[in-house]
Short mmCIF file of C-alpha atoms and ligand atoms in Angstrom, two decimals:
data_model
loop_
_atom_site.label_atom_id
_atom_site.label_comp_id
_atom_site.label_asym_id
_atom_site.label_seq_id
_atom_site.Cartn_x
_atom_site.Cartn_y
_atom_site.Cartn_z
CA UNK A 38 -6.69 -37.97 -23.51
CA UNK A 39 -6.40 -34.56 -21.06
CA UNK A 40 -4.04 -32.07 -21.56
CA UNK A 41 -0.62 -32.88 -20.41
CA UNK A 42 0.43 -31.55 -16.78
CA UNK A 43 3.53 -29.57 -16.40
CA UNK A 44 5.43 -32.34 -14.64
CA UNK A 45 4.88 -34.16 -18.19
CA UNK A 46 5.80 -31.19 -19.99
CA UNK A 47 9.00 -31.20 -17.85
CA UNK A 48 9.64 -34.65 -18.32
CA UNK A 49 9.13 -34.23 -22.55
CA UNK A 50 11.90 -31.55 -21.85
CA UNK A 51 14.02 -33.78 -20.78
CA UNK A 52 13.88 -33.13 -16.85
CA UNK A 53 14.50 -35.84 -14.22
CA UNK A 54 12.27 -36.86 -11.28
CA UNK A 55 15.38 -35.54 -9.05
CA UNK A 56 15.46 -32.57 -11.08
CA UNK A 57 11.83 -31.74 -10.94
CA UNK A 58 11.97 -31.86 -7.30
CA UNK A 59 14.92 -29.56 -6.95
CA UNK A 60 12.92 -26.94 -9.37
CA UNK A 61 9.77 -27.40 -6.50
CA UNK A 62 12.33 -26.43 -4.19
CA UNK A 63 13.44 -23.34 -5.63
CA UNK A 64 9.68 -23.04 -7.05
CA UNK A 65 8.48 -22.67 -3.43
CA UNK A 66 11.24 -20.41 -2.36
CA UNK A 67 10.91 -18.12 -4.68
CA UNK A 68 6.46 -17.78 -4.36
CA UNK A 69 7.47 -16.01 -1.19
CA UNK A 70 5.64 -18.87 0.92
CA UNK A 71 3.01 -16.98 2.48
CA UNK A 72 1.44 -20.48 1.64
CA UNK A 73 3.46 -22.47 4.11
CA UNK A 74 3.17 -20.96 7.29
CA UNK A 75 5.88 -19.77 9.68
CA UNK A 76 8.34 -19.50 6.51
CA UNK A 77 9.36 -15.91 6.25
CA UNK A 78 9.11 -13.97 3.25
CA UNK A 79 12.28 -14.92 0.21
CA UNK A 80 11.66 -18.17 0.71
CA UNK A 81 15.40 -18.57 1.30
CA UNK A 82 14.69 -21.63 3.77
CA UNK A 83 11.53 -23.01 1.63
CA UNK A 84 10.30 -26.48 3.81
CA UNK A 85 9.82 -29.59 2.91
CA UNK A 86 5.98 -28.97 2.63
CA UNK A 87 6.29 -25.91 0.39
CA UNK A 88 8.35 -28.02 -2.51
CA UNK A 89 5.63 -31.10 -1.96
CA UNK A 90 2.53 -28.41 -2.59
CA UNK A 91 4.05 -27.47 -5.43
CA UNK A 92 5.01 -30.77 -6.73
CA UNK A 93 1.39 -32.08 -6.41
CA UNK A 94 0.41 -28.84 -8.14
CA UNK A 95 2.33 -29.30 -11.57
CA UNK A 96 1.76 -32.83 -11.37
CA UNK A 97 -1.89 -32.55 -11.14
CA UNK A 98 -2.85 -28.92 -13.45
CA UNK A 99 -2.38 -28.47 -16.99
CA UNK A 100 0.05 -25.84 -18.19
CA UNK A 101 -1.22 -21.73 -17.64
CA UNK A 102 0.43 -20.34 -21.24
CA UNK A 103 1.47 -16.91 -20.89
CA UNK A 104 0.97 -14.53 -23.10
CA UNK A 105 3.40 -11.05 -22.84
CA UNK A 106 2.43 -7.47 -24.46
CA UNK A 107 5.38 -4.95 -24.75
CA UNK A 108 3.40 -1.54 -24.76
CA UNK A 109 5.26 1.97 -23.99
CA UNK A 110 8.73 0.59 -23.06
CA UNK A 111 12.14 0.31 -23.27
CA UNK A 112 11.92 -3.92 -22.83
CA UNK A 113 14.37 -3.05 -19.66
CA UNK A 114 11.94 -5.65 -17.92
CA UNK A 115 12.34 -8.24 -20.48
CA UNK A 116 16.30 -7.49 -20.68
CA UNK A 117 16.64 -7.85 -16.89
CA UNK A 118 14.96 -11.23 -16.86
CA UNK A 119 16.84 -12.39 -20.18
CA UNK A 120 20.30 -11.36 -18.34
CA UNK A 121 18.80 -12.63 -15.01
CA UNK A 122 20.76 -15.63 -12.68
CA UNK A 123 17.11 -17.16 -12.38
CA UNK A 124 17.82 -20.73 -12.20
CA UNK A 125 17.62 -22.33 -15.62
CA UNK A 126 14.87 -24.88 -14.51
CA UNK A 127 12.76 -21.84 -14.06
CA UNK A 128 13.94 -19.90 -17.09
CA UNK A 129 12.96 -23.72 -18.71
CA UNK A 130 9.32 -23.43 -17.52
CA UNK A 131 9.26 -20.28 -18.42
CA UNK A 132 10.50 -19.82 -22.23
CA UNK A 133 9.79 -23.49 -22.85
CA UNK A 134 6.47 -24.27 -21.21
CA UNK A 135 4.43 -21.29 -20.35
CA UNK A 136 4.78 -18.13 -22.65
CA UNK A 137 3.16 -18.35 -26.10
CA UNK A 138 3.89 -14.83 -27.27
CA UNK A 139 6.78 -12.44 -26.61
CA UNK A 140 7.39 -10.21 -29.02
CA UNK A 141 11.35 -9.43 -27.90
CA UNK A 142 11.94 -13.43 -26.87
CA UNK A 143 9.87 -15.49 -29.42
CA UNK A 144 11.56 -16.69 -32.87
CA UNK A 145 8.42 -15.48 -34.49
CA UNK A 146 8.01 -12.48 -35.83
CA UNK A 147 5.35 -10.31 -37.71
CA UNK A 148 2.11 -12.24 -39.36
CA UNK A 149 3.28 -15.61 -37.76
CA UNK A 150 3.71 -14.05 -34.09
CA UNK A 151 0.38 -12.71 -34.56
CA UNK A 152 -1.27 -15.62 -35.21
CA UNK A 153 0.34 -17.15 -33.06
CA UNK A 154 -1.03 -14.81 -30.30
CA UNK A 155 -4.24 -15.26 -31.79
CA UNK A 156 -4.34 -19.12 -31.76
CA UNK A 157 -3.06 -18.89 -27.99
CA UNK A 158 -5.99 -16.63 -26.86
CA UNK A 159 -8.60 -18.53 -28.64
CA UNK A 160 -7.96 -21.58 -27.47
CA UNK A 161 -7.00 -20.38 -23.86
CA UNK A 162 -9.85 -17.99 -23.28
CA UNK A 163 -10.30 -16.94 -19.93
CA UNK A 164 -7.31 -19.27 -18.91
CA UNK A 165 -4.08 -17.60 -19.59
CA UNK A 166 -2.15 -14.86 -18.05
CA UNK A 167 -1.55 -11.69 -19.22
CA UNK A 168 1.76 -10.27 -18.57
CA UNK A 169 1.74 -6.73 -19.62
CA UNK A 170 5.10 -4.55 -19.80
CA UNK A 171 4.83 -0.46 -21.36
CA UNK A 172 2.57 1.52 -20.61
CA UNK A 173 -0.98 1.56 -22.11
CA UNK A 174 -1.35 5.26 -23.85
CA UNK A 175 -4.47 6.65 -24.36
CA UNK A 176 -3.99 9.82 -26.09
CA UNK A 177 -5.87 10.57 -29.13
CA UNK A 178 -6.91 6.96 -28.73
CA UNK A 179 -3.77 5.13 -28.06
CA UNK A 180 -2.08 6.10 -31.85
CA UNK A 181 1.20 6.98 -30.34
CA UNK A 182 1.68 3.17 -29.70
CA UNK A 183 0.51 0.68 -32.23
CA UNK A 184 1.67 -2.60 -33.00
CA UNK A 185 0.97 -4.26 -36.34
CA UNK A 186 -1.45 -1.59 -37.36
CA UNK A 187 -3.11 -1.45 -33.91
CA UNK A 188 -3.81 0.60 -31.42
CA UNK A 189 -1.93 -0.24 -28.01
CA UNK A 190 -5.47 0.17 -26.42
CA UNK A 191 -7.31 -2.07 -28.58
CA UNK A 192 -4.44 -4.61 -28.19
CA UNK A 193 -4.45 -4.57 -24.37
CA UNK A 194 -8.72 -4.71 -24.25
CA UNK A 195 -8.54 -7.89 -26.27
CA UNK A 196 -5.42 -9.53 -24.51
CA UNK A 197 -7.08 -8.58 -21.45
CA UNK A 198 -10.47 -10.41 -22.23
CA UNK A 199 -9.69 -13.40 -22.28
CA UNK A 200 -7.08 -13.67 -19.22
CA UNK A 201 -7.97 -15.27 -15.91
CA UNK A 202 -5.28 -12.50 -14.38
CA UNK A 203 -2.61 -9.32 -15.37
CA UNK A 204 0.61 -9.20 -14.50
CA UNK A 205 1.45 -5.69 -14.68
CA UNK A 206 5.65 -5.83 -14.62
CA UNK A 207 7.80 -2.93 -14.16
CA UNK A 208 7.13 1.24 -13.29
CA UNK A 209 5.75 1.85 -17.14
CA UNK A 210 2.94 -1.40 -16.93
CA UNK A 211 2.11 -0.39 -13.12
CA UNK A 212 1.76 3.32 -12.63
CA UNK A 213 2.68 5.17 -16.01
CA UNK A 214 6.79 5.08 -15.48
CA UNK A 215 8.66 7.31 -17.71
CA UNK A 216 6.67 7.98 -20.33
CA UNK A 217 4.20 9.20 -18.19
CA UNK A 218 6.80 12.24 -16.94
CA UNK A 219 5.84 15.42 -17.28
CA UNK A 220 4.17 16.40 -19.62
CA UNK A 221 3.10 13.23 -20.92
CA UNK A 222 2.56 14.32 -23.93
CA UNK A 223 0.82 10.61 -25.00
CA UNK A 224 -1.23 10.47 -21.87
CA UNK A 225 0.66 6.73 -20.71
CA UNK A 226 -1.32 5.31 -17.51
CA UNK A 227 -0.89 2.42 -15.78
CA UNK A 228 -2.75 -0.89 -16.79
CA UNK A 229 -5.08 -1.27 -13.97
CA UNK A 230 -6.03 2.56 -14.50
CA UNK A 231 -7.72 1.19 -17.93
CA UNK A 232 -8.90 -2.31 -16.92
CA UNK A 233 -11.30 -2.37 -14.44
CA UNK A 234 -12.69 -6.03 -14.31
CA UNK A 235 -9.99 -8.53 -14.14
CA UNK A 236 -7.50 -9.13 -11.09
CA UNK A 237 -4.50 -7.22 -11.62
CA UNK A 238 -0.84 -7.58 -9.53
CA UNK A 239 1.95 -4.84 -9.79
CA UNK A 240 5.20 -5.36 -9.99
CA UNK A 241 6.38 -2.30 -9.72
CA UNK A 242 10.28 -0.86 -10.67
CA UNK A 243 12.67 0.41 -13.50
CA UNK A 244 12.91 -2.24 -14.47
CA UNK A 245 11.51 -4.58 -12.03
CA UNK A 246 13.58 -7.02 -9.86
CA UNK A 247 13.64 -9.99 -12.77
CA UNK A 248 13.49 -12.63 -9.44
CA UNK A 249 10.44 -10.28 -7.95
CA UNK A 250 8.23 -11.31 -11.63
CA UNK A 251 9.71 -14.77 -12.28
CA UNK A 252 8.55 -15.46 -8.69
CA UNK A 253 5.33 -14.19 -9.46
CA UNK A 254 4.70 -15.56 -12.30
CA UNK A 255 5.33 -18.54 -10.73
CA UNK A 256 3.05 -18.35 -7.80
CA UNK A 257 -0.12 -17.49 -10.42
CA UNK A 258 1.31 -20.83 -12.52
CA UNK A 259 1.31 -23.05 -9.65
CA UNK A 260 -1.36 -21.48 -7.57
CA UNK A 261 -3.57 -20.73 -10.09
CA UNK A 262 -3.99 -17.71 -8.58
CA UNK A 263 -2.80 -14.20 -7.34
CA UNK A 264 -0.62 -13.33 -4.48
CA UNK A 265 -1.82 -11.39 -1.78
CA UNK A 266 -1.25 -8.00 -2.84
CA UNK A 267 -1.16 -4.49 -0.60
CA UNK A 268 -3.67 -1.34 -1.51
CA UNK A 269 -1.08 -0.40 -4.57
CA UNK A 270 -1.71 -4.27 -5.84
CA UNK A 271 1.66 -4.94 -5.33
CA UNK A 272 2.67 -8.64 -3.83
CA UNK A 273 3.27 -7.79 0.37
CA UNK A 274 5.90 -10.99 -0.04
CA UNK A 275 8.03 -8.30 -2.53
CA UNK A 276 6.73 -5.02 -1.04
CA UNK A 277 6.01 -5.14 2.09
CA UNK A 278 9.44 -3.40 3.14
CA UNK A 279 11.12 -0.07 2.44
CA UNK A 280 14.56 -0.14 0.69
CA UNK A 281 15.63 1.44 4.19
CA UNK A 282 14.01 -0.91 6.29
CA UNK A 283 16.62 -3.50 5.09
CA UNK A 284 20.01 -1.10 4.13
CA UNK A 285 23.26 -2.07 4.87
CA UNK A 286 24.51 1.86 5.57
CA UNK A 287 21.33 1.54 8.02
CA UNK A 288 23.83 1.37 11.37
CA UNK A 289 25.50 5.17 10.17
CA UNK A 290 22.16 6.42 9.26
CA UNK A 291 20.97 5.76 13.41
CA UNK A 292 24.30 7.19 14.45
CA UNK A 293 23.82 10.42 12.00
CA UNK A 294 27.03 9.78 9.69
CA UNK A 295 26.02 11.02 6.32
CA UNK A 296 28.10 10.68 3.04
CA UNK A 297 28.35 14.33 2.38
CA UNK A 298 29.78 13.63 -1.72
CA UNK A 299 29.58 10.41 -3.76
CA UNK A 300 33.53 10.54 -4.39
CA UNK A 301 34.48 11.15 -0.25
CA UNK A 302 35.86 8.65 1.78
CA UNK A 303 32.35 8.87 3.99
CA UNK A 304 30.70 6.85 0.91
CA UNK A 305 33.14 4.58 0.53
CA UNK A 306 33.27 3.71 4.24
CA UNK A 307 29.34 3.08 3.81
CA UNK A 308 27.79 5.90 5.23
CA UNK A 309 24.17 6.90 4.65
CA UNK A 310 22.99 8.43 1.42
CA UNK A 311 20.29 10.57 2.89
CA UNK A 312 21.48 13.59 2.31
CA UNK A 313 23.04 12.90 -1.38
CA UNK A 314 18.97 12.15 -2.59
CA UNK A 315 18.53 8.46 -1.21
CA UNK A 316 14.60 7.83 -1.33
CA UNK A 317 14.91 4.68 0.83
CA UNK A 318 12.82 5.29 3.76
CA UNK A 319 9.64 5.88 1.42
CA UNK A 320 10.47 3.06 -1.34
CA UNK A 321 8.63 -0.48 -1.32
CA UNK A 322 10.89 -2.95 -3.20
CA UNK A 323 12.65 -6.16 -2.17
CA UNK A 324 16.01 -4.50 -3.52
CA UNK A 325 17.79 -4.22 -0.23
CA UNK A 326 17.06 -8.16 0.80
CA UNK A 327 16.97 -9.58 -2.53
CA UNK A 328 19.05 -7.51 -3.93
CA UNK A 329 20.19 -7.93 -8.01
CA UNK A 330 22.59 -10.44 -9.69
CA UNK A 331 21.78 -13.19 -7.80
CA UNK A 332 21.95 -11.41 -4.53
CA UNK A 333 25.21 -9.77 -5.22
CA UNK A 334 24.63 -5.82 -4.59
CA UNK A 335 21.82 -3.31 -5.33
CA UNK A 336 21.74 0.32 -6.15
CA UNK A 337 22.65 1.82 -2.54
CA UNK A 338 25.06 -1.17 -1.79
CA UNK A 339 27.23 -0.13 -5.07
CA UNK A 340 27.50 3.89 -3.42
CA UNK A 341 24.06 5.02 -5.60
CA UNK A 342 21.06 6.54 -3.60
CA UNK A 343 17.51 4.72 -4.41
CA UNK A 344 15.81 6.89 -6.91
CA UNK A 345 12.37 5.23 -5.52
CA UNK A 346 12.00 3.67 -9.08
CA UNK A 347 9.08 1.47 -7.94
CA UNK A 348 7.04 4.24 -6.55
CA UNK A 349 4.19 5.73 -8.37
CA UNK A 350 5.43 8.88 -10.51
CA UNK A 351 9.09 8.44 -9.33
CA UNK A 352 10.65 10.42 -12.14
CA UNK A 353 8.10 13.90 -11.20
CA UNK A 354 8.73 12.98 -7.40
CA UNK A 355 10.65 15.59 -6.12
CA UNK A 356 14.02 15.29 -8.39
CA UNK A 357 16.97 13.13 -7.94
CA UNK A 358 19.92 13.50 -5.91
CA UNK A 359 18.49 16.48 -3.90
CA UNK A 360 20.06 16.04 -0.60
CA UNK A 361 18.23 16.71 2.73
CA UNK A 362 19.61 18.63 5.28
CA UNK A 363 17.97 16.81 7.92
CA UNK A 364 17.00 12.96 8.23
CA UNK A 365 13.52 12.25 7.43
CA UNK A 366 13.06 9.69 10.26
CA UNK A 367 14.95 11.12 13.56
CA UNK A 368 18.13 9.24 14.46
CA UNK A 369 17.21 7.32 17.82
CA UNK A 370 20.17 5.22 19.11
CA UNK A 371 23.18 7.18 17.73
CA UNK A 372 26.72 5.43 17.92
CA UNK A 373 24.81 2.85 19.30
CA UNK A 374 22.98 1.60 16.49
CA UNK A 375 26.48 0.88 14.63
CA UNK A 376 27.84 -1.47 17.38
CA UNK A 377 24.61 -3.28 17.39
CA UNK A 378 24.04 -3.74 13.77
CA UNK A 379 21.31 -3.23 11.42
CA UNK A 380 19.07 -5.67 13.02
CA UNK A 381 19.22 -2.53 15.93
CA UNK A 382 17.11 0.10 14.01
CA UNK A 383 13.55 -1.46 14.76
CA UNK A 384 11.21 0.02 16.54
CA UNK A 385 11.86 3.98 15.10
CA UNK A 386 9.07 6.41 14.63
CA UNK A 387 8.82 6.16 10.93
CA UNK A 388 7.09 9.63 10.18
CA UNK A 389 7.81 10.59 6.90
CA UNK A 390 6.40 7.11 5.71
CA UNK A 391 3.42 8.21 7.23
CA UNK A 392 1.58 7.66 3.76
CA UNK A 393 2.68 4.84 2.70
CA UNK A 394 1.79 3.34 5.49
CA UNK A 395 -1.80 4.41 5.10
CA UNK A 396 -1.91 2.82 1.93
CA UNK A 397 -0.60 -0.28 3.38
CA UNK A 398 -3.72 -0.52 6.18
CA UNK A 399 -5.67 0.07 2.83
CA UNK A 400 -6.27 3.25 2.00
CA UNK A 401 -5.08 4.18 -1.18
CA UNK A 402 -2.44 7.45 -2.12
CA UNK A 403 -4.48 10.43 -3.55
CA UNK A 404 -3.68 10.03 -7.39
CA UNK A 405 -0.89 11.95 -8.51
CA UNK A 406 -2.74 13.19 -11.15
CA UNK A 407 -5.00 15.46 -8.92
CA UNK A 408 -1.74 16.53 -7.15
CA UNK A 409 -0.01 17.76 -10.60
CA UNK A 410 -1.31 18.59 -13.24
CA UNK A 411 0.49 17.33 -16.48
FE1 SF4 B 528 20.17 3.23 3.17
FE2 SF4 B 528 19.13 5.30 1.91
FE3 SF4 B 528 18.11 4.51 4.26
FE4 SF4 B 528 20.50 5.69 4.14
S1 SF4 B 528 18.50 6.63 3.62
S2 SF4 B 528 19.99 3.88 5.32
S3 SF4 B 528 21.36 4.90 2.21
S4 SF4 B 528 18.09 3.36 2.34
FE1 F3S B 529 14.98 1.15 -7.79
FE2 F3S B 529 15.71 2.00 -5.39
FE3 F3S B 529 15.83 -0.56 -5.98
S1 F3S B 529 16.14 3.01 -7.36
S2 F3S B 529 16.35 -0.58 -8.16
S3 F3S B 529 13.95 0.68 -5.87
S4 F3S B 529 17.26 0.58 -4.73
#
């Protein structure tokens, strides 16, 4: 006999025919659909024929088993999912049918989540995913992070082996994160900065949107493959907007009403952040449409200015809550802009995104490394 499909997993589990659609509903929704075309990005009105190609997928493919390395980290990534509102169906496929090892989640600990780890790659090989959260640290040959006696490197190389894709999730696993702040004393990079030959998707943040790697996750299960992903490898579904491109203050930002102090009446009436350190315009996260808590607010929302925690070296760029005494894209439409709504602030010159927007048509930033030394 072949190796059960996840529909039978799902039904072992307990899960209902009507309940197994419902979860290809949300299943669809949340992949971001660039697979059914004309159904915009969020997936909030997933069709009819998004829910059926993912029903015929877990029906027909064997389960992918994840396996999930904690490097350099704080486990912010795996707290944020834990705490998440992802619906339970998916937090079901995801604790109960897909991930073989994770260190902060599994029962298992020591020898016997080892092995298990072991068993899972062996008889996966060049099959499973490879979720990686930390940063990989390479100084004086990755000592300063070891896990059961091992280097971090070593770890990673061999995880990495035998998985048909990475899943880098959160700032750390991406692009170095915190750790990698000046001076970096244990040299953290960022995972596709060490592995070279396997395809590699960032999901960039601090800690990343728990919605934005479920999602993704779920798009490799069903799909069996990676998302489309810009020049920084992150998925265009999730990044393909700024934080500002998407802000509720927005309408006082056109009109040039600034909060001038986080405790004045200006912030409160939701005026612009700008000038109290607000990195929107040059951010790429889905923060300001998807927002957190089951769509219930988001940093800039709840009167805080986006620190640009899913950019590349966001802690070294610049400092935080360093105002700016002028707007870095030019107010165009005034008063204007606030009667018509958010939806009025398209079409604006958006200069100081100039380089992100090069790395969008594909050519990549210079490497902050050759910009500042650590
Ligand atoms: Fe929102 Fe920040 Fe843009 Fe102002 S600068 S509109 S607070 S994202
Ligand atoms: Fe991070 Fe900015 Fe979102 S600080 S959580 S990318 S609003």
């Amino acid at each position: 006999m072949g190796e059960k499909t996840v529909y039978q997993h799902l039904r072992d589990e307990g899960l209902s025919r009507r309940d197994f659609m419902k979860f290809c509903v949300i299943v669809s929704g949340m992949m971001g659909l660039e697979l059914v075309p004309g159904v915009k990005a969020f997936g909030a009105s997933a069709s009819r024929d998004g829910a059926r190609m993912v029903a015929d997928a877990l029906m027909s493919k064997p389960r992918l088993p994840l396996i999930w390395l904690e490097l350099q980290d704080c486990a912010g990534c795996t707290e944020a999912i834990s705490r998440s509102q992802s619906p339970s169906l998916v937090n079901l496929v995801l604790n109960k049918i897909a991930v073989d090892y994770q260190e902060t989640l599994m029962a298992a600990a020591g020898f016997q989540a080892e092995q298990t780890k072991r068993d899972s790659m062996k008889k996966y090989h060049g099959q499973y995913v490879l979720v990686v959260e930390g940063s990989p640290t390479i100084g004086a040959d990755g000592v300063y992070c070891t896990v059961g006696g091992r280097s971090n490197l070593d770890i990673l190389r061999e995880a990495a082996d035998g998985a048909m894709a990475i899943i880098a999730t959160g700032n750390c696993a991406t692009f170095g994160g915190i750790p990698r702040a000046r001076p970096n004393p244990t040299e953290a990079r960022g995972v596709s900065e060490i592995i070279k030959d396997k395809p590699i998707v960032n999901i960039p943040g601090c800690p990343a949107i728990p919605e934005v790697t479920t999602g993704t996750i779920a798009y490799v299960l069903v799909m069996g493959k990676l998302p489309k992903t810009d020049a920084l490898l992150r998925p265009v579904t999730f990044y393909g907007h700024t934080i500002h491109d998407h802000c509720l203050r927005r309408p006082f930002y056109e009109a040039g009403k600034f909060a001038e102090s986080f405790d004045g009446e200006g912030a409160r009436e939701g005026e612009c952040l700008y000038k109290l350190g607000c990195k929107g315009p040059t951010t790429y996260n889905a923060c300001s449409s998807l927002k957190w808590m089951q769509g219930l607010s988001f940093p800039v929302q709840s009167g805080h200015p986006c620190l640009g925690c899913s950019e590349p070296r966001f802690w070294d760029g610049g400092g935080f809550y360093q105002g700016q005494s002028a707007p870095l894209i030019r107010p165009t439409i005034a008063a204007a802009g606030i009667a018509a709504g958010a939806g009025a602030a398209l079409g604006i010159a958006l200069a100081g995104a100039d380089q992100v927007r090069k790395s969008k048509a594909g050519k990549p930033e210079p490497s902050p490394d050759k910009e500042r030394p650590e």
